[in-house]
Each structure stands twice: as structure tokens, then as C-alpha cells.
mmCIF file of C-alpha atoms and ligand atoms in Angstrom:
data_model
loop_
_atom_site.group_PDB
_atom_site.id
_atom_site.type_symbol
_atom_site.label_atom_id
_atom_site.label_comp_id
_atom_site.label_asym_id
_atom_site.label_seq_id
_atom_site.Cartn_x
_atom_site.Cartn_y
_atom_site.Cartn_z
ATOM 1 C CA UNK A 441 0.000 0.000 0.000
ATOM 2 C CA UNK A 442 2.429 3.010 -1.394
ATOM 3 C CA UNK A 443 1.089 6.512 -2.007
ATOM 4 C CA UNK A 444 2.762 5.952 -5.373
ATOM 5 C CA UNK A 445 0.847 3.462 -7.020
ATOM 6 C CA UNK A 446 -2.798 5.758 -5.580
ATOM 7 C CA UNK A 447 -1.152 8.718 -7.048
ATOM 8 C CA UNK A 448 0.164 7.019 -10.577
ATOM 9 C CA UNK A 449 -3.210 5.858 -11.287
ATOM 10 C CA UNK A 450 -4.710 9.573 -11.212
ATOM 11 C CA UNK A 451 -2.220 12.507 -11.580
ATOM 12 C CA UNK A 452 1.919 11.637 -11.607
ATOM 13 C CA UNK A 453 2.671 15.418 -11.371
ATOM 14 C CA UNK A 454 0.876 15.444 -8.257
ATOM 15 C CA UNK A 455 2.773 12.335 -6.733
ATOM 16 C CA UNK A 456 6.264 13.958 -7.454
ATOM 17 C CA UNK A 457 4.596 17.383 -5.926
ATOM 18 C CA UNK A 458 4.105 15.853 -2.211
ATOM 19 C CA UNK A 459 6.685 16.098 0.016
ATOM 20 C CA UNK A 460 6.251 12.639 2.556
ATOM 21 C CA UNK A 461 8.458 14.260 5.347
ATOM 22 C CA UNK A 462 6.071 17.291 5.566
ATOM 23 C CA UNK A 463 2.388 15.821 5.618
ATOM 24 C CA UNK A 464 -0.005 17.283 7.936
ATOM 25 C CA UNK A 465 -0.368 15.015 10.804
ATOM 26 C CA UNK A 466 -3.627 16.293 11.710
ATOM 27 C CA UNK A 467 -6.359 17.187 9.050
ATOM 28 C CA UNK A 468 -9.922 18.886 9.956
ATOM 29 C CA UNK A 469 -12.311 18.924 7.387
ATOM 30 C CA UNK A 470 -15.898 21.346 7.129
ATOM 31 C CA UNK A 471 -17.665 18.763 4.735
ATOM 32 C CA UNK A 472 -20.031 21.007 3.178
ATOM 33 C CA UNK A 473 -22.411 21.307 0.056
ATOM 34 C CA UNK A 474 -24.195 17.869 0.335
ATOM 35 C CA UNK A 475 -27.536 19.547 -0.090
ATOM 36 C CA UNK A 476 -26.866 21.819 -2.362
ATOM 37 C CA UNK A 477 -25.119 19.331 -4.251
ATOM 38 C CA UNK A 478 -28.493 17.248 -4.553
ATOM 39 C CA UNK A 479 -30.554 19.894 -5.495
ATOM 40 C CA UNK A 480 -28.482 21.148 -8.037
ATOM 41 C CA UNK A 481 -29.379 17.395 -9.645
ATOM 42 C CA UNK A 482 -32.496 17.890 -8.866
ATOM 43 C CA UNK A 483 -32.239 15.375 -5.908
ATOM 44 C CA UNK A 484 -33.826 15.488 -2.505
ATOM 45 C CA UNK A 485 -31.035 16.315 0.008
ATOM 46 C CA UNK A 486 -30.770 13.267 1.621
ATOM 47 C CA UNK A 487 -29.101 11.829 -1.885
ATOM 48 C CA UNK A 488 -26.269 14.401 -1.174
ATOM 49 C CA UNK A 489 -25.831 13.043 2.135
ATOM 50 C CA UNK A 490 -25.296 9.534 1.171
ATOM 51 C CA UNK A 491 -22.947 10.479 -1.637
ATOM 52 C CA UNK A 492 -20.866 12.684 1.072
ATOM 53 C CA UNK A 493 -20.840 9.203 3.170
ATOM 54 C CA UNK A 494 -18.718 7.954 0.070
ATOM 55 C CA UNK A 495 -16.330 10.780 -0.167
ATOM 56 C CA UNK A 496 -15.392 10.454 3.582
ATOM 57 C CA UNK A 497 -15.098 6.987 3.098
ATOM 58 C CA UNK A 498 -12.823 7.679 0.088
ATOM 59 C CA UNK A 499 -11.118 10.467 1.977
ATOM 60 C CA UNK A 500 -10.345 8.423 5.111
ATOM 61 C CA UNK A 501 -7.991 5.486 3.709
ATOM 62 C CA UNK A 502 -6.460 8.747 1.458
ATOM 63 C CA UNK A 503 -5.461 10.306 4.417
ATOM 64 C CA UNK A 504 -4.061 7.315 5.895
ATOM 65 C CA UNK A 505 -2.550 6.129 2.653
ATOM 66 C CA UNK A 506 -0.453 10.002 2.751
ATOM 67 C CA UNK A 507 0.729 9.211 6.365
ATOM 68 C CA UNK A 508 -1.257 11.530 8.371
ATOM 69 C CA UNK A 509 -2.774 10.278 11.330
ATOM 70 C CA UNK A 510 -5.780 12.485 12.728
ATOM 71 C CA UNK A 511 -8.553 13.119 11.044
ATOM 72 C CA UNK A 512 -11.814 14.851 12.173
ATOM 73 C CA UNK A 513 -14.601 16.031 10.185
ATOM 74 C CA UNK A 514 -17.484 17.802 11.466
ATOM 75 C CA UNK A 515 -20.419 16.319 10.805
ATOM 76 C CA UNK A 516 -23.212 17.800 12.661
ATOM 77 C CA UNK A 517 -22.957 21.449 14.190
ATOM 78 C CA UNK A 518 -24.811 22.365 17.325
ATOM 79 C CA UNK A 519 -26.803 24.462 14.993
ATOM 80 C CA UNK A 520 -28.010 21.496 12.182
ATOM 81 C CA UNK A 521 -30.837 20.799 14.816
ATOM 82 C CA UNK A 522 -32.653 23.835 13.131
ATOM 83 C CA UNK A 523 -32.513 21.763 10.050
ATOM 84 C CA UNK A 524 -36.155 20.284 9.244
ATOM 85 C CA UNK A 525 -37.097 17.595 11.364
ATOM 86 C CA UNK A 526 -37.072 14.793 8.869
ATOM 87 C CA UNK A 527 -33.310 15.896 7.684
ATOM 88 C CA UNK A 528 -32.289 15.917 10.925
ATOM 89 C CA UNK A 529 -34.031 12.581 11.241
ATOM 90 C CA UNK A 530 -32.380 11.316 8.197
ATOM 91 C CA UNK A 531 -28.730 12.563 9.371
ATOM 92 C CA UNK A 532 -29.342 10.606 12.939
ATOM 93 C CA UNK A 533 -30.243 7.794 10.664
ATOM 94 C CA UNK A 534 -27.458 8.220 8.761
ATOM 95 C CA UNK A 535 -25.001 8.113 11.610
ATOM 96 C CA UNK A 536 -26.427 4.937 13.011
ATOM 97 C CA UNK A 537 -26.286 2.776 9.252
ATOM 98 C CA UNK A 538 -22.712 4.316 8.443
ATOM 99 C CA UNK A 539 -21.489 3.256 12.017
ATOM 100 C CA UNK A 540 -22.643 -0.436 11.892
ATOM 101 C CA UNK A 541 -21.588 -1.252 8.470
ATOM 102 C CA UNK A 542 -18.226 0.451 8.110
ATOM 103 C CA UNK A 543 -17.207 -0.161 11.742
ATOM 104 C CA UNK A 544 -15.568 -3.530 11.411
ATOM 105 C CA UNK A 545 -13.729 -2.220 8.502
ATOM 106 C CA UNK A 546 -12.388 0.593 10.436
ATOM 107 C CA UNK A 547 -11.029 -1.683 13.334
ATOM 108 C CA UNK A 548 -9.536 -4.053 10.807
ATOM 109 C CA UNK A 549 -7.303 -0.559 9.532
ATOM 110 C CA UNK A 550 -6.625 -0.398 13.300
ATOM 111 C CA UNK A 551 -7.995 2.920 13.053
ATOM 112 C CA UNK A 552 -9.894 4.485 16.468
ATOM 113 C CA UNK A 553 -12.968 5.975 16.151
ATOM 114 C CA UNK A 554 -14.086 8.930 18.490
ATOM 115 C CA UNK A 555 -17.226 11.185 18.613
ATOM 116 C CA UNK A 556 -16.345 14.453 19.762
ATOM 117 C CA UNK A 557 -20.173 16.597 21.167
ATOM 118 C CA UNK A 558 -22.523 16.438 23.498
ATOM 119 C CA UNK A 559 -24.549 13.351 21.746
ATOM 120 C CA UNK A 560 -26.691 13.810 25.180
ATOM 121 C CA UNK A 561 -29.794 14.687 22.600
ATOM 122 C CA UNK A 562 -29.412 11.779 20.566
ATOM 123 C CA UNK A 563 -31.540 8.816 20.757
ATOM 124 C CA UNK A 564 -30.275 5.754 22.995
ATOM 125 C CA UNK A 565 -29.815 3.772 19.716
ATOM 126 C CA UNK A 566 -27.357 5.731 18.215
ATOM 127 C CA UNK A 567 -25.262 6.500 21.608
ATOM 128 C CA UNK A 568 -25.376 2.471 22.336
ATOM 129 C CA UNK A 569 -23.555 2.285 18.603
ATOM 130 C CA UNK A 570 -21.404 4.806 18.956
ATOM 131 C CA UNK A 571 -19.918 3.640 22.700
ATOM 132 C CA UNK A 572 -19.723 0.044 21.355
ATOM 133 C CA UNK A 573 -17.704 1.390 18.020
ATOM 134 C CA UNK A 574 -15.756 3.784 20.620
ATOM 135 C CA UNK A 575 -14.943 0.877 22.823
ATOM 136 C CA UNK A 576 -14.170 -1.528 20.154
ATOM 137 C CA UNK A 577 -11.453 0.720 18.960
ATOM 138 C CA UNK A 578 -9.870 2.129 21.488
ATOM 139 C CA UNK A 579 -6.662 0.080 21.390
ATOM 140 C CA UNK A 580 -6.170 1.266 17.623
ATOM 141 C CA UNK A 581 -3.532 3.233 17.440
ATOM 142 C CA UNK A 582 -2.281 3.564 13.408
ATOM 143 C CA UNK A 583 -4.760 6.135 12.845
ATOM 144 C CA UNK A 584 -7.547 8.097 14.589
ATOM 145 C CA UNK A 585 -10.594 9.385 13.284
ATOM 146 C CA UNK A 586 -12.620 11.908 15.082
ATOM 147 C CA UNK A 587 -16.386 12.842 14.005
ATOM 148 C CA UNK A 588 -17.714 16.213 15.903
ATOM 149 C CA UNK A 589 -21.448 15.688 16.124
ATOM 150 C CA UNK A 590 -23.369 18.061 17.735
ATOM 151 C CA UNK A 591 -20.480 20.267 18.078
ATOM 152 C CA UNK A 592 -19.825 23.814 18.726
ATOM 153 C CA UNK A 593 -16.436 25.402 19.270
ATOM 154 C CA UNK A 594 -17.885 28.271 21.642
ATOM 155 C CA UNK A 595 -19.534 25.836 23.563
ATOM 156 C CA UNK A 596 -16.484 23.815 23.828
ATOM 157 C CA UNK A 597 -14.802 26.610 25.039
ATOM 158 C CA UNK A 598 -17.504 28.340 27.815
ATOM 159 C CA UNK A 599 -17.622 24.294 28.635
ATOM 160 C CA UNK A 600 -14.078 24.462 29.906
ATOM 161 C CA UNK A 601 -14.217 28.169 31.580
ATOM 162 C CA UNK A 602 -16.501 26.985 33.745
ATOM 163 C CA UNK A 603 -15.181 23.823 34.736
ATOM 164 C CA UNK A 604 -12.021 25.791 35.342
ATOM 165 C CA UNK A 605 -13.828 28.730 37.278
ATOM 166 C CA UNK A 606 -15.295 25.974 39.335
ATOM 167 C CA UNK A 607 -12.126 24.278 40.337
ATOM 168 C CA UNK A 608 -11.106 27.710 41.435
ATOM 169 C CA UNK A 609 -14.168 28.144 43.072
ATOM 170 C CA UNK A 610 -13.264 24.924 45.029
ATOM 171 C CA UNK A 611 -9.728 25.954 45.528
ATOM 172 C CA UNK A 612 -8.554 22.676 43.389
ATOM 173 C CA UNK A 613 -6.597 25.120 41.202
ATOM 174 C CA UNK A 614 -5.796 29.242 41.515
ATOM 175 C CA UNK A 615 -6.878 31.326 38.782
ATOM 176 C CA UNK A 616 -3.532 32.360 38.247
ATOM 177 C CA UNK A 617 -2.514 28.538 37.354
ATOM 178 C CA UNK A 618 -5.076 29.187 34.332
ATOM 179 C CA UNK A 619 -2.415 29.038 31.017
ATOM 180 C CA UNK A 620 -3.182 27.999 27.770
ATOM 181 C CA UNK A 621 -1.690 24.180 28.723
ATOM 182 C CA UNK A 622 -4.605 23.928 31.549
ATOM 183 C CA UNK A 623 -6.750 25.475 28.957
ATOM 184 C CA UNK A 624 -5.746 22.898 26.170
ATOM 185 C CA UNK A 625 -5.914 19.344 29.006
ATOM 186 C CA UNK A 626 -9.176 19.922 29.471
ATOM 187 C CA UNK A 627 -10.726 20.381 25.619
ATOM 188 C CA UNK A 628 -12.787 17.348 23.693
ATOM 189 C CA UNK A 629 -9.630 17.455 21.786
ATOM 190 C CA UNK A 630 -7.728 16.608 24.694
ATOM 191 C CA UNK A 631 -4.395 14.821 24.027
ATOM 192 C CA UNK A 632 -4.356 15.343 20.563
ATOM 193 C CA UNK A 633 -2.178 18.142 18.634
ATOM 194 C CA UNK A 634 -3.928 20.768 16.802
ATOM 195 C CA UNK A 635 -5.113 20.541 13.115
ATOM 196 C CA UNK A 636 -2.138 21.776 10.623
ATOM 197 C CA UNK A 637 -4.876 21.910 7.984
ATOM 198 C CA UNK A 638 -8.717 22.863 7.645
ATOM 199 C CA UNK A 639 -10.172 21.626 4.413
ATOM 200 C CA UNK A 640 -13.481 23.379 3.441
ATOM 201 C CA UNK A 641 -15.843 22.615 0.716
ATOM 202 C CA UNK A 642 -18.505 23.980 -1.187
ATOM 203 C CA UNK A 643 -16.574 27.496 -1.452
ATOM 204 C CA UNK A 644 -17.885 29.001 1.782
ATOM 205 C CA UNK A 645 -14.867 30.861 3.992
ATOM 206 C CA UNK A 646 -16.257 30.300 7.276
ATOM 207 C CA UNK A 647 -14.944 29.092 10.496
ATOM 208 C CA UNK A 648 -19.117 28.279 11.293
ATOM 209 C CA UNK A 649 -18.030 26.846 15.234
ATOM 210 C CA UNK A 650 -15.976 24.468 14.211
ATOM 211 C CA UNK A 651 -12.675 23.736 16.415
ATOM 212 C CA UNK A 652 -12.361 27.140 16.958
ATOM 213 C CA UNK A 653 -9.533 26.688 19.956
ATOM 214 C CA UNK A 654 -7.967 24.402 17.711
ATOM 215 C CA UNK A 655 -7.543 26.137 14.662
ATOM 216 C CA UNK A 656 -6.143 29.034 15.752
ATOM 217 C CA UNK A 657 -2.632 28.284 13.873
ATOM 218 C CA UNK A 658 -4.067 25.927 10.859
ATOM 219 C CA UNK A 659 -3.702 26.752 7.426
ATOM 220 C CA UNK A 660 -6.975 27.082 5.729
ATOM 221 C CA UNK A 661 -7.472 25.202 2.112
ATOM 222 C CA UNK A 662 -10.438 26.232 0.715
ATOM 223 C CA UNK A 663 -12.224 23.901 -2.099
ATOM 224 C CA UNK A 664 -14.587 25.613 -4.394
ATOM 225 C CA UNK A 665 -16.294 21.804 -5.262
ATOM 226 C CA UNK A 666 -19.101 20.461 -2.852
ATOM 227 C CA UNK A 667 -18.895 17.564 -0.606
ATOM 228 C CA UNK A 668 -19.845 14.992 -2.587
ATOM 229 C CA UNK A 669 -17.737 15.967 -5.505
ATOM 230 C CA UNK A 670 -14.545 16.419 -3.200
ATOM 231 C CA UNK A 671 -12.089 13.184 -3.716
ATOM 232 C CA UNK A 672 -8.753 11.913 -3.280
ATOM 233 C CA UNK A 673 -7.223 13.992 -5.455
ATOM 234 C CA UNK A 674 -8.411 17.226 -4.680
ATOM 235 C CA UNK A 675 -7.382 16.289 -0.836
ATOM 236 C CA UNK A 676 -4.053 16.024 -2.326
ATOM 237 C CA UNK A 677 -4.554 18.831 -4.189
ATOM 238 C CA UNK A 678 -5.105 20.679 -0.946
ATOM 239 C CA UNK A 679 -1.744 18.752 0.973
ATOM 240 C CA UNK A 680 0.665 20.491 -1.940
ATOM 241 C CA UNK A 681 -1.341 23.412 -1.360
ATOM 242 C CA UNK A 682 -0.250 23.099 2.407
ATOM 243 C CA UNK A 683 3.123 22.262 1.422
ATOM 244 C CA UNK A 684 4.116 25.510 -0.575
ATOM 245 C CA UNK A 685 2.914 27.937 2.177
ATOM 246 C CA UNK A 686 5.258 28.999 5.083
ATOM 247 C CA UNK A 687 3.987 28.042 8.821
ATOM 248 C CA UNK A 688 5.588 30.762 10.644
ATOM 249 C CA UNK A 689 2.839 30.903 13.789
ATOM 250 C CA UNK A 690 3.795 34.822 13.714
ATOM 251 C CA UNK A 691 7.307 34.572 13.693
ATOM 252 C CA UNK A 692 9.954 35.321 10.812
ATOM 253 C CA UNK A 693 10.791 31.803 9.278
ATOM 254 C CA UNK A 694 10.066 33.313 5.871
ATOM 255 C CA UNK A 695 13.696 35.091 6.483
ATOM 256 C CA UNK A 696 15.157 31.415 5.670
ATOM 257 C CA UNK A 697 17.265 31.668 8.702
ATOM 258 C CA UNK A 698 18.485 35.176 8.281
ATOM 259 C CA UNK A 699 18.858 37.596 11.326
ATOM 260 C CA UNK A 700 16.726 40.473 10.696
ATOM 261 C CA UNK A 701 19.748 43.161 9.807
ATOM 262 C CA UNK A 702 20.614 40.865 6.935
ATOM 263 C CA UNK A 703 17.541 40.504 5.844
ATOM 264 C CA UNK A 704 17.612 44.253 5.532
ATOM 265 C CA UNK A 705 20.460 44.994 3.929
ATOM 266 C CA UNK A 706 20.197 42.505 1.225
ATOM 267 C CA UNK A 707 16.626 43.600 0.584
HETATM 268 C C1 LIG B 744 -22.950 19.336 5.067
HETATM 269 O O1 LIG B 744 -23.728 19.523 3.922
HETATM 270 C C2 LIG B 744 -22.975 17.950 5.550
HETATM 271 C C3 LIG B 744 -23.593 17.508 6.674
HETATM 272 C C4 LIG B 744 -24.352 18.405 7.578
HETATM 273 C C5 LIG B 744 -23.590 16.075 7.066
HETATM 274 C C6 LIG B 744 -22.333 15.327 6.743
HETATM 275 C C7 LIG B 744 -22.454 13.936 7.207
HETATM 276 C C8 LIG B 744 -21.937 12.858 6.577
HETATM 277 C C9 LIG B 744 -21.181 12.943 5.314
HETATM 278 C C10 LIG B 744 -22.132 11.489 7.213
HETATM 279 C C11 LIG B 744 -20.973 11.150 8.087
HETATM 280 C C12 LIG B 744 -21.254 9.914 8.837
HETATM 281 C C13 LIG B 744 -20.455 9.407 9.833
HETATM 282 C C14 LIG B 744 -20.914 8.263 10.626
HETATM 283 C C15 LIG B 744 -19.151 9.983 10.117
HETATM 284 P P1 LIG B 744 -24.989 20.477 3.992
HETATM 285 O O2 LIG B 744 -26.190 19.629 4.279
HETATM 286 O O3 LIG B 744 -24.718 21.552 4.980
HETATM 287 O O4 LIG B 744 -25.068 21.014 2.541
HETATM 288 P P2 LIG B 744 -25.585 22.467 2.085
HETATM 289 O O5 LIG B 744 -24.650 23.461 2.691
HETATM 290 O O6 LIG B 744 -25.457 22.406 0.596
HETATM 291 O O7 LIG B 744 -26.990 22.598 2.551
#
């Protein structure tokens, strides 16, 4: 299994283009457009769905084929329970279906599965199938895949204020021991490092809640095709993309090196 022979078979410039040593570890993905997708054919929405449940699918083993090893895709926002009831009953649905048949292919890839939300709304059946998948691959540890269902990154983040203001309260902690570190141990991302790279579809430059601790340093790659039309080799589109920017979390790498008086006199 070489990201060669994936590559060869679609694009060879694109192979030679990726750098191995320098893939994103950790990948975040908005997958949007599924409904507008379907429409656009003509389709109800929930056709858009189902074809997004293939381009995760497809975008999952590409990921791990590459050599990253976090990926977490938002796929219902704390605000999607506005959506009409029967979408949002076809979503939960959804969930449930995808989980039980895909689940013993994602142990077999040793991959762990975690849900990251409050899935307190959500009915008993689809919280019994997502602990069981949760518990059956928690020892997996070549790749992990996290799905943010009824998610919301300000909630996430008033979530752990007060948890924090209430340890002070109770003299477990003192305010001035808040730091970003305290901050960061006691996230739903807990324990895992920070996207390098948000992937958005459909066109739309918006943050919309998502991760919003988390991305603070990502790059942003933004993909003009919907969901359902996003594939393997527009994710690596979006990797060399990555690749040919400059991470310099507000620093001066871009000097190559150079103190800042050299930079200025050979400028
Ligand atoms: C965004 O399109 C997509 C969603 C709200 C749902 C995405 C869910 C999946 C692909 C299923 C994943 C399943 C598991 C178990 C991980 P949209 O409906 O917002 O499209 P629009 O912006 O065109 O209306």
C-alpha cells in the first residue's frame, strides 16, 4: 500500500509534488455542500448526504494512505438541529447505518474511532452504537478518526471556563494557574495536537463553530467543489497546497534563517 501506485493511477505530477516528510499530521475537514449538491441534480437532500458518506469513506484510507494520522470532520454542528425535522431525522439515521456497516472495517485498519459533542440529545440507539464502536477501537492506534457531532467550538470553550472557574471556586486550582496548557488538558480534543490543515468545501470561507480553539494556527485550504464531488485527489490537491505555504505561527521563518539586519540589507 504506497502513495505511489494511488497517485500514478490519477495525476503523476501530483505524486512527485508531495513532500512525505512534511504531511499534515492532523487534518480537519468542514464537509459542506451535500444539499446543495443534490438539489443542483435535482435530488432530494438526503441523496447528497449519502454520496458525502462515500467521499469520507474515500477520503479516510487517502489520508491514511499520505501518512497523516488524525482526522476529524465535522459532521453535525450544534446548529443542524434547526434543520427540518425529517433531515435531521435522516442525518441521525445516517449516523447509526454508516457506524454499523463500516465499523468492522475501520477496526480491521486499526484505526480508532471517536465522537467528539454532546450526543446527550441523541436517541439511545445511536449512543449504544457509537460507545460500542468507541470501545471496540480504542486500542487502535495507526490512525484516529474523530467525528464532531453536535459540536460547537464556543460551547467547547464556555464548557471548559466553567469547569475551570469551578475548580477555582473549590480551591482545586488558583486562577492564576489558568495558562493555555490547563486550557488545552481539558478540551474534547484533549491529548491530541492541533489541526495543521482545515479543508473546506462547497466554497464558503467560514470558520461556522468548528474547532475554533484548535484552529487558531491551521492553514486554511479552501475547495470551491461540494462535498460529494470532493475526492482523493483534490485532498491532495489541498496537501501540496499546504506544502508551498510557510507556517511561521507569527514569527519570521520566511527570512530562511536570516537575522533580521541581513535581511535588511540585502533587501
Ligand atoms: C454538510 O452539507 C454535511 C452535513 C451536515 C452532514 C455530513 C455527514 C456525513 C457525510 C455522514 C458522516 C457519517 C459518519 C458516521 C461519520 P450540507 O447539508 O450543509 O449542505 P448544504 O450546505 O449544501 O446545505
Amino acid at each position: 500500500m504506497g502513495l505511489e501506485k494511488i497517485i500514478d493511477k490519477k495525476n503523476n505530477d501530483l505524486s512527485k509534488k508531495i513532500d512525505k516528510q512534511r504531511v499534515p499530521e492532523h487534518v480537519a475537514i468542514i464537509m459542506d455542500g451535500n444539499g446543495r449538491w443534490a438539489t443542483k441534480k435535482g435530488l432530494p437532500r438526503s441523496f447528497g448526504h449519502n454520496k458525502g458518506v462515500s467521499t469520507l469513506k474515500e477520503i479516510l484510507k487517502a489520508s491514511k494512505r499520505l501518512g497523516c494520522k488524525v482526522l476529524t470532520v465535522y459532521a453535525f454542528s450544534t446548529e443542524n438541529w434547526t434543520r427540518p425535522r425529517k433531515e435531521v431525522n435522516f442525518l441521525i439515521n445516517l449516523f447509526s447505518d454508516v457506524l454499523q456497516n463500516e465499523i468492522n472495517g475501520i477496526h480491521e485498519e486499526s484505526t480508532k474511532i471517536k465522537f467528539i459533542g454532546d450526543l446527550s440529545p441523541f436517541p439511545e440507539t445511536l449512543k449504544k452504537i457509537i460507545s460500542s464502536s468507541e470501545s471496540l477501537t480504542k486500542k487502535n492506534n495507526e490512525f484516529l478518526f474523530n467525528v464532531c457531532v453536535n459540536y460547537g467550538g464556543r460551547q467547547e470553550i464556555v464548557k471548559v471556563a466553567r469547569k475551570l472557574a469551578l475548580k477555582s471556586f473549590s480551591g482545586e486550582i488558583k486562577p492564576s494557574e489558568v495558562d493555555e496548557e490547563l486550557f488545552n488538558s481539558e478540551l474534547l480534543t484533549q491529548g491530541i495536537k492541533d489541526p495543521e490543515l482545515l479543508i473546506r468545501t462547497s466554497g464558503e470561507k467560514r470558520l461556522s463553530n468548528f474547532l475554533l480553539w484548535q484552529l487558531a494556527y491551521s492553514e486554511i485550504y479552501i475547495s470551491d467543489l461540494l462535498w460529494p464531488d470532493f475526492n482523493e485527489y483534490e485532498f491532495l490537491k489541498a496537501i501540496v497546497d499546504y506544502q508551498s505555504r510557510n507556517r511561521r505561527f507569527g514569527g519570521i521563518e520566511s527570512l530562511n534563517n536570516k537575522s533580521f539586519e541581513d535581511s535588511q540589507h540585502s533587501s
